[in-house]
Amino acid sequence: MRACRELGISTVAVYSEADKNALFAKYADEAVFIGPPPSSQSYLNIDKIIKAAQETKAEAIHPGYGFLAENTLFAKACEDNGIVFIGPPASAIDVMGSKITARQTMKKAGVPIVPGIEAGVSDPDEAVDIADNIGYPIILKPAAGGGGIGMKIVNSSEELLPSLTSSQSVARSAFGDDTIYIEKYLPEPRHIEFQILADKKCNTIHVSDRECSIQRRHQKLIEESPSPIMTEDLREKMGSIAVNAAKAIGYVSAGTVEFMYSRGDFYFLEMNTRLQVEHPITEMVTGVDLAKEQILIAAGENLGYSQNEISIRGWAIECRINAEDPLNDFTPAPGKIRRYRSPGGPGIRVDSGVYTGYVIPPYYDSLISKVVAHGRNRNEAIARMERALYEYIVVGVRTNIVFHKAVLRNDRFRRGDINTHFIREENILESVKEVAEKDYEKGESLASALGADTRKIAAISAAVGTYMSQTSQQKAGGKV
Ligand code: MV4
């Protein structure tokens, strides 16, 4: 909607009962109510969304990051009703929707894939032979899957059959499809992805790379661009392979080609056929407004950039701020935000959907904002992020800000020595406790005093500032 405002395009938001006070619904020029909180009756209801577009005479629909963004039925429904879907063709979503057809197509296009099979396992004896050939450990993955659901690491042939049965049953209930395939299980994998832009005239470019290895239970928490291991040579190599991957499926719009990087080798993992949550770090280092490019591409315009016009400047890091309790197994923490002040200053971008007095509903995911720090190099980006998190005040709900503080001060993170097992290997939850003890000492005493009286809350929020200015003296590095 910000891109539309810059382009002089008016906007319509659809919202459910749970989002009637949400910022996006207020920001839009018009907002259409589409039903009760459960997404099956609102954000996943294709008919209601198409009807809202027709009633308001919307010419195009941007599907956002989740819900129907990668749903071919929705893309087709838009097309059938003469509404432009701001995204890829349904056929491209389809190919990448099954990991097996994705692997087959990528292999044919000369894109390196993780050693394994390009078909579902049909019979268990065959699976044992295949696994012996690949060599243990292997990983079982559901073809229809995503988000790590139903994946199983297998270390020996004895474990294979029970693991296969278990993966199949999880896949069947989660995706309605129990097709499982086998890959070699890679050691110390880093998740590195390339941003793609493609227009309708077959111009396809990459907009550099992102490192997304800091994740917990397959949920990304911190992303950065560029990847700490990236060199110009490697970027050119991986980037041109990512472009080939997109071209092989006739891709149009913004998309992401994900790779696993392990001990010097890299392999195609999957392609996300949507704009992603972490796209702002790419915008910060390249200056490209990805959402605006998507809209212009959907309108039939040529790409605004050629490959050699894309360059990166400095470093960007994103922390996803969730309303959840990192000290209680990251349980979602919906509720009323009693006091809110987001950070600012040099190099900081905050994309947020909340404000003081907002009640975070319990129905959807717990992301409340994305803090992005840009600096001339990685160290400056980290320092700015730490400063931004120090400034960030959220009173009323628990957030994972303490988690981010714990990661940012970790030595291995600071060296860029990360992989997808970082949070477990570094026992980050222990250091979260240490950070939280210090943070919550102030927070607890404030929170306990938070009654219903708004005057009192205002006084307490002033006290937060006072307290913070006192503790800031403890910093090393001299005094000014
Ligand atoms: C892998 C892998 C190692 N080798 N694939 C894929 C989806 C992503 N969210 C996790 N995935 C992985 N795929 C190969 N060939 C390691 C992971 C992985 C992982 C797998 C199982 C359980 C926990 C995991 C945590 C991070 C990464």
Short mmCIF file of C-alpha atoms and ligand atoms in Angstrom, two decimals:
data_model
loop_
_atom_site.label_atom_id
_atom_site.label_comp_id
_atom_site.label_asym_id
_atom_site.label_seq_id
_atom_site.Cartn_x
_atom_site.Cartn_y
_atom_site.Cartn_z
CA MET A 1 0.00 0.00 0.00
CA ARG A 2 2.97 2.32 0.56
CA ALA A 3 4.20 1.53 -2.96
CA CYS A 4 0.69 2.23 -4.30
CA ARG A 5 0.56 5.57 -2.52
CA GLU A 6 3.85 6.56 -4.18
CA LEU A 7 2.54 5.40 -7.55
CA GLY A 8 -0.77 7.24 -7.17
CA ILE A 9 -2.79 4.03 -7.03
CA SER A 10 -5.62 3.85 -4.51
CA THR A 11 -5.92 0.79 -2.28
CA VAL A 12 -8.55 -1.49 -0.78
CA ALA A 13 -7.80 -3.71 2.21
CA VAL A 14 -9.82 -6.77 3.18
CA TYR A 15 -10.03 -7.48 6.89
CA SER A 16 -11.57 -10.00 9.26
CA GLU A 17 -13.41 -9.29 12.49
CA ALA A 18 -10.12 -9.77 14.38
CA ASP A 19 -8.37 -7.08 12.31
CA LYS A 20 -10.93 -4.29 12.45
CA ASN A 21 -8.46 -2.13 14.40
CA ALA A 22 -5.36 -3.27 12.52
CA LEU A 23 -3.13 -0.62 11.01
CA PHE A 24 -3.33 -1.98 7.46
CA ALA A 25 -7.12 -1.63 7.46
CA LYS A 26 -6.81 2.02 8.53
CA TYR A 27 -4.03 2.79 6.03
CA ALA A 28 -5.97 1.64 2.98
CA ASP A 29 -8.16 4.11 1.10
CA GLU A 30 -11.05 1.66 1.51
CA ALA A 31 -11.49 -1.42 3.66
CA VAL A 32 -13.90 -4.31 3.11
CA PHE A 33 -15.01 -6.59 5.93
CA ILE A 34 -14.80 -10.23 4.83
CA GLY A 35 -15.83 -12.32 7.83
CA PRO A 36 -15.05 -13.83 11.21
CA PRO A 37 -11.54 -14.32 12.64
CA PRO A 38 -10.86 -17.92 11.57
CA SER A 39 -8.92 -17.56 8.30
CA SER A 40 -10.95 -20.34 6.65
CA GLN A 41 -13.93 -17.97 6.82
CA SER A 42 -12.08 -14.80 5.79
CA TYR A 43 -8.49 -14.61 4.48
CA LEU A 44 -8.63 -18.08 2.92
CA ASN A 45 -12.08 -17.64 1.42
CA ILE A 46 -11.40 -17.06 -2.28
CA ASP A 47 -15.00 -16.11 -3.15
CA LYS A 48 -15.23 -13.42 -0.49
CA ILE A 49 -11.98 -11.82 -1.60
CA ILE A 50 -12.89 -11.85 -5.29
CA LYS A 51 -16.28 -10.37 -4.40
CA ALA A 52 -14.63 -7.59 -2.38
CA ALA A 53 -12.42 -6.78 -5.37
CA GLN A 54 -15.41 -6.68 -7.71
CA GLU A 55 -17.52 -4.51 -5.41
CA THR A 56 -14.75 -1.94 -5.05
CA LYS A 57 -13.71 -2.23 -8.72
CA ALA A 58 -10.14 -3.21 -7.81
CA GLU A 59 -8.05 -3.98 -10.89
CA ALA A 60 -5.42 -6.10 -9.16
CA ILE A 61 -4.83 -8.07 -5.96
CA HIS A 62 -1.57 -8.28 -4.03
CA PRO A 63 -1.77 -11.48 -1.97
CA GLY A 64 0.82 -10.55 0.67
CA TYR A 65 3.13 -13.18 2.21
CA GLY A 66 0.85 -15.88 3.54
CA PHE A 67 -2.68 -17.20 3.21
CA LEU A 68 -3.43 -17.37 -0.55
CA ALA A 69 -0.10 -16.02 -1.84
CA GLU A 70 0.98 -19.42 -3.20
CA ASN A 71 -2.43 -20.84 -3.98
CA THR A 72 -2.97 -21.70 -7.65
CA LEU A 73 -6.77 -21.78 -7.24
CA PHE A 74 -6.66 -18.18 -6.07
CA ALA A 75 -4.32 -17.08 -8.88
CA LYS A 76 -6.69 -18.75 -11.36
CA ALA A 77 -9.79 -17.23 -9.73
CA CYS A 78 -8.26 -13.77 -10.18
CA GLU A 79 -7.54 -14.50 -13.83
CA ASP A 80 -11.03 -15.93 -14.44
CA ASN A 81 -12.58 -12.75 -13.08
CA GLY A 82 -10.39 -10.35 -15.02
CA ILE A 83 -8.43 -9.26 -11.94
CA VAL A 84 -4.64 -9.06 -12.16
CA PHE A 85 -2.91 -11.35 -9.63
CA ILE A 86 0.23 -9.51 -8.47
CA GLY A 87 2.41 -12.59 -8.51
CA PRO A 88 3.62 -15.40 -10.73
CA PRO A 89 1.57 -17.46 -13.21
CA ALA A 90 -0.37 -20.34 -11.62
CA SER A 91 1.77 -22.80 -13.61
CA ALA A 92 4.97 -21.58 -11.89
CA ILE A 93 3.34 -21.87 -8.45
CA ASP A 94 2.32 -25.43 -9.39
CA VAL A 95 5.80 -26.65 -10.38
CA MET A 96 7.32 -25.42 -7.11
CA GLY A 97 4.37 -26.64 -5.03
CA SER A 98 5.59 -30.23 -5.21
CA LYS A 99 9.20 -30.64 -4.13
CA ILE A 100 9.51 -33.63 -6.43
CA THR A 101 8.43 -31.81 -9.61
CA ALA A 102 10.60 -28.89 -8.47
CA ARG A 103 13.63 -31.21 -8.16
CA GLN A 104 12.93 -32.82 -11.54
CA THR A 105 12.56 -29.45 -13.26
CA MET A 106 15.64 -27.98 -11.61
CA LYS A 107 17.78 -31.00 -12.44
CA LYS A 108 16.74 -30.71 -16.09
CA ALA A 109 17.63 -27.01 -16.04
CA GLY A 110 21.13 -27.78 -14.76
CA VAL A 111 20.46 -26.39 -11.28
CA PRO A 112 22.35 -28.41 -8.62
CA ILE A 113 19.99 -30.28 -6.30
CA VAL A 114 20.77 -32.12 -3.05
CA PRO A 115 21.83 -35.72 -3.86
CA GLY A 116 18.77 -37.93 -3.55
CA ILE A 117 15.79 -39.10 -5.58
CA GLU A 118 13.40 -37.23 -7.85
CA ALA A 119 10.42 -39.48 -7.19
CA GLY A 120 8.35 -40.55 -4.23
CA VAL A 121 9.34 -43.68 -2.32
CA SER A 122 6.94 -46.39 -3.47
CA ASP A 123 8.20 -49.45 -1.66
CA PRO A 124 10.19 -49.73 1.61
CA ASP A 125 12.76 -52.25 0.29
CA GLU A 126 13.53 -49.88 -2.55
CA ALA A 127 13.97 -47.08 0.02
CA VAL A 128 16.64 -49.11 1.86
CA ASP A 129 18.58 -49.59 -1.39
CA ILE A 130 18.31 -45.92 -2.30
CA ALA A 131 19.48 -44.82 1.17
CA ASP A 132 22.42 -47.27 1.04
CA ASN A 133 23.41 -45.74 -2.28
CA ILE A 134 23.17 -42.16 -1.07
CA GLY A 135 24.90 -43.01 2.22
CA TYR A 136 23.66 -42.19 5.73
CA PRO A 137 22.61 -39.88 7.25
CA ILE A 138 19.70 -39.18 4.94
CA ILE A 139 16.61 -37.02 5.42
CA LEU A 140 13.04 -38.01 4.54
CA LYS A 141 10.91 -35.14 3.25
CA PRO A 142 7.23 -34.94 2.29
CA ALA A 143 6.82 -33.95 -1.39
CA ALA A 144 3.89 -31.67 -0.58
CA GLY A 145 5.60 -30.27 2.48
CA GLY A 146 6.99 -27.07 3.78
CA GLY A 147 8.15 -25.76 7.11
CA GLY A 148 9.96 -28.93 8.11
CA ILE A 149 6.70 -30.77 8.86
CA GLY A 150 7.09 -34.54 8.55
CA MET A 151 10.84 -34.38 7.93
CA LYS A 152 12.90 -37.11 9.54
CA ILE A 153 16.66 -37.54 9.78
CA VAL A 154 17.71 -41.19 9.43
CA ASN A 155 21.13 -42.43 10.58
CA SER A 156 21.02 -46.12 9.69
CA SER A 157 19.06 -48.72 7.73
CA GLU A 158 17.49 -50.04 10.94
CA GLU A 159 15.85 -46.68 11.56
CA LEU A 160 14.64 -46.25 8.00
CA LEU A 161 11.36 -48.18 7.99
CA PRO A 162 9.91 -46.83 11.25
CA SER A 163 10.95 -43.30 10.21
CA LEU A 164 9.33 -43.70 6.81
CA THR A 165 6.06 -44.87 8.36
CA SER A 166 6.09 -41.94 10.76
CA SER A 167 6.89 -39.36 8.02
CA GLN A 168 4.13 -40.76 5.84
CA SER A 169 1.55 -40.53 8.57
CA VAL A 170 2.50 -36.94 9.48
CA ALA A 171 2.48 -35.95 5.79
CA ARG A 172 -0.90 -37.60 5.23
CA SER A 173 -2.59 -35.69 8.03
CA ALA A 174 -0.77 -32.37 7.39
CA PHE A 175 -0.96 -32.24 3.57
CA GLY A 176 -3.38 -34.98 2.55
CA ASP A 177 -0.52 -36.50 0.56
CA ASP A 178 1.90 -39.06 2.05
CA THR A 179 4.46 -38.99 -0.77
CA ILE A 180 7.96 -39.00 0.76
CA TYR A 181 11.30 -38.61 -0.99
CA ILE A 182 14.89 -39.01 0.14
CA GLU A 183 17.80 -36.56 0.25
CA LYS A 184 21.32 -36.80 1.62
CA TYR A 185 21.34 -35.07 5.02
CA LEU A 186 23.80 -32.20 4.71
CA PRO A 187 26.13 -31.24 7.56
CA GLU A 188 26.26 -27.65 8.91
CA PRO A 189 23.77 -26.34 6.34
CA ARG A 190 23.40 -22.60 5.83
CA HIS A 191 20.18 -21.28 4.34
CA ILE A 192 21.09 -18.81 1.60
CA GLU A 193 18.50 -17.45 -0.79
CA PHE A 194 18.43 -15.24 -3.87
CA GLN A 195 15.82 -12.61 -4.61
CA ILE A 196 14.51 -12.82 -8.16
CA LEU A 197 12.61 -10.28 -10.26
CA ALA A 198 11.15 -11.21 -13.63
CA ASP A 199 8.89 -9.27 -15.96
CA LYS A 200 6.39 -10.52 -18.54
CA LYS A 201 8.91 -10.01 -21.37
CA CYS A 202 11.23 -12.74 -20.06
CA ASN A 203 13.70 -10.32 -18.47
CA THR A 204 14.91 -12.03 -15.30
CA ILE A 205 17.45 -10.73 -12.79
CA HIS A 206 18.58 -11.56 -9.28
CA VAL A 207 18.59 -8.86 -6.62
CA SER A 208 21.37 -10.40 -4.55
CA ASP A 209 21.35 -12.81 -1.63
CA ARG A 210 20.10 -13.17 1.92
CA GLU A 211 21.34 -15.40 4.73
CA CYS A 212 18.46 -16.86 6.77
CA SER A 213 20.19 -19.45 8.94
CA ILE A 214 19.04 -18.04 12.29
CA GLN A 215 15.81 -19.97 12.66
CA ARG A 216 13.95 -21.90 15.30
CA ARG A 217 11.58 -24.72 14.48
CA HIS A 218 11.77 -23.69 10.80
CA GLN A 219 10.70 -20.14 11.65
CA LYS A 220 13.20 -17.53 10.52
CA LEU A 221 14.03 -15.02 13.24
CA ILE A 222 17.02 -13.04 11.94
CA GLU A 223 18.01 -12.51 8.33
CA GLU A 224 20.86 -10.54 6.80
CA SER A 225 22.05 -9.40 3.42
CA PRO A 226 24.56 -10.17 2.09
CA SER A 227 25.42 -13.59 3.50
CA PRO A 228 28.65 -13.46 5.55
CA ILE A 229 30.14 -16.17 3.30
CA MET A 230 29.28 -14.44 0.02
CA THR A 231 32.00 -13.37 -2.41
CA GLU A 232 31.50 -11.61 -5.73
CA ASP A 233 32.39 -14.82 -7.58
CA LEU A 234 30.00 -16.98 -5.59
CA ARG A 235 27.21 -14.40 -5.93
CA GLU A 236 27.64 -14.38 -9.68
CA LYS A 237 27.62 -18.18 -9.79
CA MET A 238 24.66 -18.76 -7.44
CA GLY A 239 22.80 -15.74 -8.80
CA SER A 240 22.95 -16.90 -12.41
CA ILE A 241 21.83 -20.38 -11.34
CA ALA A 242 18.90 -18.80 -9.47
CA VAL A 243 17.99 -16.83 -12.59
CA ASN A 244 18.11 -20.06 -14.64
CA ALA A 245 15.85 -21.74 -12.08
CA ALA A 246 13.28 -18.95 -12.45
CA LYS A 247 13.53 -18.94 -16.26
CA ALA A 248 13.04 -22.72 -16.35
CA ILE A 249 9.53 -22.35 -14.94
CA GLY A 250 8.54 -19.19 -16.82
CA TYR A 251 8.64 -17.16 -13.64
CA VAL A 252 7.18 -13.64 -13.46
CA SER A 253 7.12 -11.20 -10.48
CA ALA A 254 9.22 -11.33 -7.28
CA GLY A 255 10.30 -14.74 -6.05
CA THR A 256 13.03 -16.40 -4.02
CA VAL A 257 15.28 -19.30 -4.88
CA GLU A 258 16.44 -21.02 -1.70
CA PHE A 259 19.73 -22.87 -1.47
CA MET A 260 21.37 -24.99 1.17
CA TYR A 261 25.06 -24.24 1.45
CA SER A 262 27.15 -26.92 3.12
CA ARG A 263 30.95 -27.03 3.39
CA GLY A 264 31.60 -25.12 0.19
CA ASP A 265 28.87 -26.70 -1.96
CA PHE A 266 25.39 -25.37 -2.61
CA TYR A 267 22.17 -26.99 -3.71
CA PHE A 268 18.70 -25.83 -4.74
CA LEU A 269 16.25 -26.41 -1.88
CA GLU A 270 12.97 -24.83 -2.97
CA MET A 271 11.52 -21.72 -4.56
CA ASN A 272 9.12 -19.39 -2.76
CA THR A 273 6.75 -18.02 -5.35
CA ARG A 274 5.85 -14.88 -3.39
CA LEU A 275 7.38 -11.76 -1.87
CA GLN A 276 8.85 -12.79 1.47
CA VAL A 277 8.73 -11.36 4.99
CA GLU A 278 12.48 -10.66 4.89
CA HIS A 279 12.44 -8.67 1.62
CA PRO A 280 13.24 -5.32 3.33
CA ILE A 281 16.90 -6.25 3.91
CA THR A 282 17.30 -6.61 0.15
CA GLU A 283 15.59 -3.24 -0.34
CA MET A 284 18.01 -1.65 2.16
CA VAL A 285 21.20 -2.92 0.51
CA THR A 286 20.11 -2.56 -3.14
CA GLY A 287 17.72 0.41 -3.01
CA VAL A 288 15.17 -1.54 -5.08
CA ASP A 289 11.54 -1.23 -3.92
CA LEU A 290 10.53 -4.86 -4.48
CA ALA A 291 6.81 -4.36 -3.84
CA LYS A 292 6.75 -1.45 -6.30
CA GLU A 293 8.56 -3.55 -8.92
CA GLN A 294 5.97 -6.30 -8.43
CA ILE A 295 3.14 -3.87 -9.08
CA LEU A 296 4.79 -2.39 -12.16
CA ILE A 297 5.56 -5.88 -13.51
CA ALA A 298 1.93 -6.91 -12.99
CA ALA A 299 0.89 -3.80 -14.92
CA GLY A 300 2.95 -5.09 -17.86
CA GLU A 301 5.94 -2.81 -17.53
CA ASN A 302 9.50 -3.91 -18.16
CA LEU A 303 11.85 -4.43 -15.24
CA GLY A 304 13.13 -1.14 -13.92
CA TYR A 305 16.66 -2.55 -13.63
CA SER A 306 19.07 -4.64 -15.66
CA GLN A 307 21.40 -7.08 -13.87
CA ASN A 308 24.38 -4.74 -14.07
CA GLU A 309 22.38 -1.93 -12.46
CA ILE A 310 21.98 -3.99 -9.29
CA SER A 311 24.72 -3.42 -6.75
CA ILE A 312 24.85 -3.71 -3.02
CA ARG A 313 25.80 -1.03 -0.58
CA GLY A 314 26.68 -1.95 3.00
CA TRP A 315 24.88 -4.51 5.11
CA ALA A 316 21.36 -5.01 6.42
CA ILE A 317 19.97 -7.18 9.22
CA GLU A 318 16.34 -7.86 10.08
CA CYS A 319 14.99 -8.99 13.44
CA ARG A 320 11.43 -10.31 13.40
CA ILE A 321 9.68 -9.00 16.51
CA ASN A 322 7.05 -11.45 17.70
CA ALA A 323 4.60 -11.12 20.57
CA GLU A 324 5.69 -14.34 22.24
CA ASP A 325 7.45 -15.42 25.41
CA PRO A 326 10.96 -16.70 24.66
CA LEU A 327 11.25 -17.89 28.27
CA ASN A 328 8.15 -20.04 27.96
CA ASP A 329 8.82 -22.05 24.80
CA PHE A 330 8.02 -19.03 22.63
CA THR A 331 4.32 -19.27 23.45
CA PRO A 332 2.35 -16.57 21.61
CA ALA A 333 1.56 -13.61 23.86
CA PRO A 334 -1.44 -11.78 22.43
CA GLY A 335 -3.00 -8.92 24.38
CA LYS A 336 -3.06 -5.16 24.74
CA ILE A 337 0.00 -3.05 23.99
CA ARG A 338 -0.10 -0.54 26.82
CA ARG A 339 2.89 1.48 25.78
CA TYR A 340 4.77 1.41 22.53
CA ARG A 341 7.73 3.32 21.17
CA SER A 342 9.59 2.04 18.15
CA PRO A 343 13.23 2.82 17.40
CA GLY A 344 14.50 5.24 14.77
CA GLY A 345 17.64 7.14 13.89
CA PRO A 346 20.35 6.46 11.31
CA GLY A 347 19.97 3.26 9.30
CA ILE A 348 16.84 1.98 11.02
CA ARG A 349 13.62 0.93 9.24
CA VAL A 350 10.69 -0.43 11.21
CA ASP A 351 7.81 -2.09 9.34
CA SER A 352 5.09 -2.54 11.91
CA GLY A 353 1.39 -3.14 12.24
CA VAL A 354 0.84 -2.07 15.84
CA TYR A 355 0.49 1.02 18.03
CA THR A 356 -0.15 2.05 21.65
CA GLY A 357 -3.53 0.69 22.76
CA TYR A 358 -3.67 -1.96 20.02
CA VAL A 359 -4.90 -5.38 21.09
CA ILE A 360 -2.95 -8.15 19.34
CA PRO A 361 -5.54 -10.77 18.43
CA PRO A 362 -4.83 -14.44 19.21
CA TYR A 363 -5.86 -15.75 15.78
CA TYR A 364 -2.93 -15.19 13.45
CA ASP A 365 0.84 -15.40 13.74
CA SER A 366 2.58 -13.35 16.35
CA LEU A 367 4.75 -11.09 14.13
CA ILE A 368 4.19 -7.48 15.23
CA SER A 369 7.05 -5.71 13.50
CA LYS A 370 10.27 -6.07 11.59
CA VAL A 371 13.26 -4.03 12.66
CA VAL A 372 15.82 -3.57 9.91
CA ALA A 373 19.25 -2.04 10.52
CA HIS A 374 21.49 -0.88 7.70
CA GLY A 375 25.15 0.00 8.10
CA ARG A 376 28.23 0.49 5.96
CA ASN A 377 29.41 -2.98 6.99
CA ARG A 378 28.22 -5.93 9.10
CA ASN A 379 29.63 -4.59 12.36
CA GLU A 380 27.88 -1.26 11.96
CA ALA A 381 24.61 -3.01 11.06
CA ILE A 382 24.88 -5.16 14.21
CA ALA A 383 25.71 -2.14 16.39
CA ARG A 384 22.73 -0.24 14.97
CA MET A 385 20.43 -3.20 15.53
CA GLU A 386 21.58 -3.49 19.16
CA ARG A 387 20.98 0.22 19.59
CA ALA A 388 17.53 -0.04 18.00
CA LEU A 389 16.51 -2.94 20.25
CA TYR A 390 17.76 -0.96 23.24
CA GLU A 391 15.44 1.90 22.22
CA TYR A 392 12.44 -0.33 21.54
CA ILE A 393 9.75 -0.08 24.23
CA VAL A 394 6.85 -2.54 24.21
CA VAL A 395 4.86 -2.69 27.44
CA GLY A 396 1.84 -4.93 27.98
CA VAL A 397 2.83 -8.04 26.00
CA ARG A 398 5.91 -10.24 26.09
CA THR A 399 8.11 -10.05 23.00
CA ASN A 400 11.15 -11.89 21.66
CA ILE A 401 13.31 -8.74 21.80
CA VAL A 402 15.42 -10.36 24.54
CA PHE A 403 16.02 -13.33 22.24
CA HIS A 404 17.40 -11.01 19.56
CA LYS A 405 19.65 -9.27 22.08
CA ALA A 406 21.06 -12.66 23.11
CA VAL A 407 21.85 -13.69 19.53
CA LEU A 408 23.39 -10.34 18.59
CA ARG A 409 25.94 -10.52 21.42
CA ASN A 410 26.93 -14.12 20.69
CA ASP A 411 30.57 -14.50 19.51
CA ARG A 412 29.81 -17.02 16.80
CA PHE A 413 27.03 -14.81 15.42
CA ARG A 414 29.36 -11.82 15.47
CA ARG A 415 31.94 -13.79 13.47
CA GLY A 416 29.23 -14.79 10.98
CA ASP A 417 29.89 -18.44 11.85
CA ILE A 418 26.28 -19.60 11.68
CA ASN A 419 24.21 -22.45 10.28
CA THR A 420 20.64 -23.62 10.74
CA HIS A 421 21.51 -25.42 13.99
CA PHE A 422 23.00 -22.27 15.58
CA ILE A 423 20.27 -21.63 18.18
CA ARG A 424 20.43 -25.19 19.53
CA GLU A 425 24.23 -25.54 19.31
CA GLU A 426 24.91 -22.24 21.04
CA ASN A 427 22.25 -22.88 23.66
CA ILE A 428 20.86 -19.42 22.97
CA LEU A 429 17.91 -20.02 25.28
CA GLU A 430 20.31 -19.97 28.26
CA SER A 431 21.71 -16.59 27.29
CA VAL A 432 18.17 -15.34 26.65
CA LYS A 433 17.54 -16.02 30.33
CA GLU A 434 20.55 -13.90 31.31
CA VAL A 435 19.51 -11.01 29.09
CA ALA A 436 15.91 -11.32 30.21
CA GLU A 437 16.79 -11.21 33.90
CA LYS A 438 18.36 -7.81 33.41
CA ASP A 439 15.61 -6.54 31.11
CA TYR A 440 12.72 -7.92 33.12
CA GLU A 441 14.04 -6.51 36.40
CA LYS A 442 12.88 -3.16 35.10
CA GLY A 443 9.95 -4.54 33.14
CA GLU A 444 8.52 -6.65 35.95
CA SER A 445 8.33 -3.84 38.45
CA LEU A 446 6.75 -1.67 35.80
CA ALA A 447 4.33 -4.32 34.59
CA SER A 448 3.15 -5.19 38.08
CA ALA A 449 2.27 -1.57 38.63
CA LEU A 450 0.35 -1.39 35.36
CA GLY A 451 -3.23 -1.04 36.47
CA ALA A 452 -6.20 0.09 34.45
CA ASP A 453 -5.43 3.73 35.08
CA THR A 454 -3.99 5.31 31.93
CA ARG A 455 -2.38 8.17 33.83
CA LYS A 456 -0.44 5.65 35.82
CA ILE A 457 0.67 3.89 32.64
CA ALA A 458 1.91 7.16 31.20
CA ALA A 459 3.91 7.80 34.35
CA ILE A 460 5.40 4.33 34.22
CA SER A 461 6.41 4.68 30.60
CA ALA A 462 8.24 7.86 31.51
CA ALA A 463 9.99 5.83 34.20
CA VAL A 464 11.16 3.34 31.57
CA GLY A 465 12.99 6.14 29.80
CA THR A 466 14.53 7.34 33.05
CA TYR A 467 15.65 3.87 33.97
CA MET A 468 17.15 3.30 30.55
CA SER A 469 19.14 6.52 30.63
CA GLN A 470 20.65 5.41 33.97
CA THR A 471 21.66 1.94 32.79
CA SER A 472 23.19 3.31 29.62
CA GLN A 473 26.09 4.64 31.69
CA GLN A 474 27.33 1.08 32.23
CA LYS A 475 28.49 0.77 28.62
CA ALA A 476 32.15 0.25 27.92
CA GLY A 477 34.00 2.51 25.52
CA GLY A 478 34.28 5.76 27.39
CA LYS A 479 31.82 8.51 28.06
CA VAL A 480 30.80 11.55 26.09
C1 MV4 B 1 17.79 -30.27 5.01
C2 MV4 B 1 18.74 -30.33 6.05
C3 MV4 B 1 19.88 -31.09 5.82
N1 MV4 B 1 20.04 -31.73 4.64
N2 MV4 B 1 17.99 -30.93 3.87
C4 MV4 B 1 14.47 -27.99 5.10
C5 MV4 B 1 13.41 -27.01 5.45
C6 MV4 B 1 14.06 -26.21 6.48
N3 MV4 B 1 13.12 -25.45 7.23
C7 MV4 B 1 14.80 -27.26 7.27
N4 MV4 B 1 15.29 -28.14 6.30
C8 MV4 B 1 16.41 -28.88 6.31
N5 MV4 B 1 16.66 -29.56 5.15
C9 MV4 B 1 19.08 -31.64 3.71
N6 MV4 B 1 19.26 -32.32 2.56
C10 MV4 B 1 18.49 -29.66 7.24
C11 MV4 B 1 17.30 -28.97 7.40
C12 MV4 B 1 17.07 -28.46 8.72
C13 MV4 B 1 16.40 -29.28 9.67
C14 MV4 B 1 15.91 -30.54 9.33
C15 MV4 B 1 15.25 -31.33 10.28
C16 MV4 B 1 15.08 -30.85 11.59
C17 MV4 B 1 15.55 -29.59 11.95
C18 MV4 B 1 16.19 -28.79 10.98
C19 MV4 B 1 16.65 -27.51 11.34
C20 MV4 B 1 17.27 -26.73 10.38
C21 MV4 B 1 17.47 -27.22 9.08
#
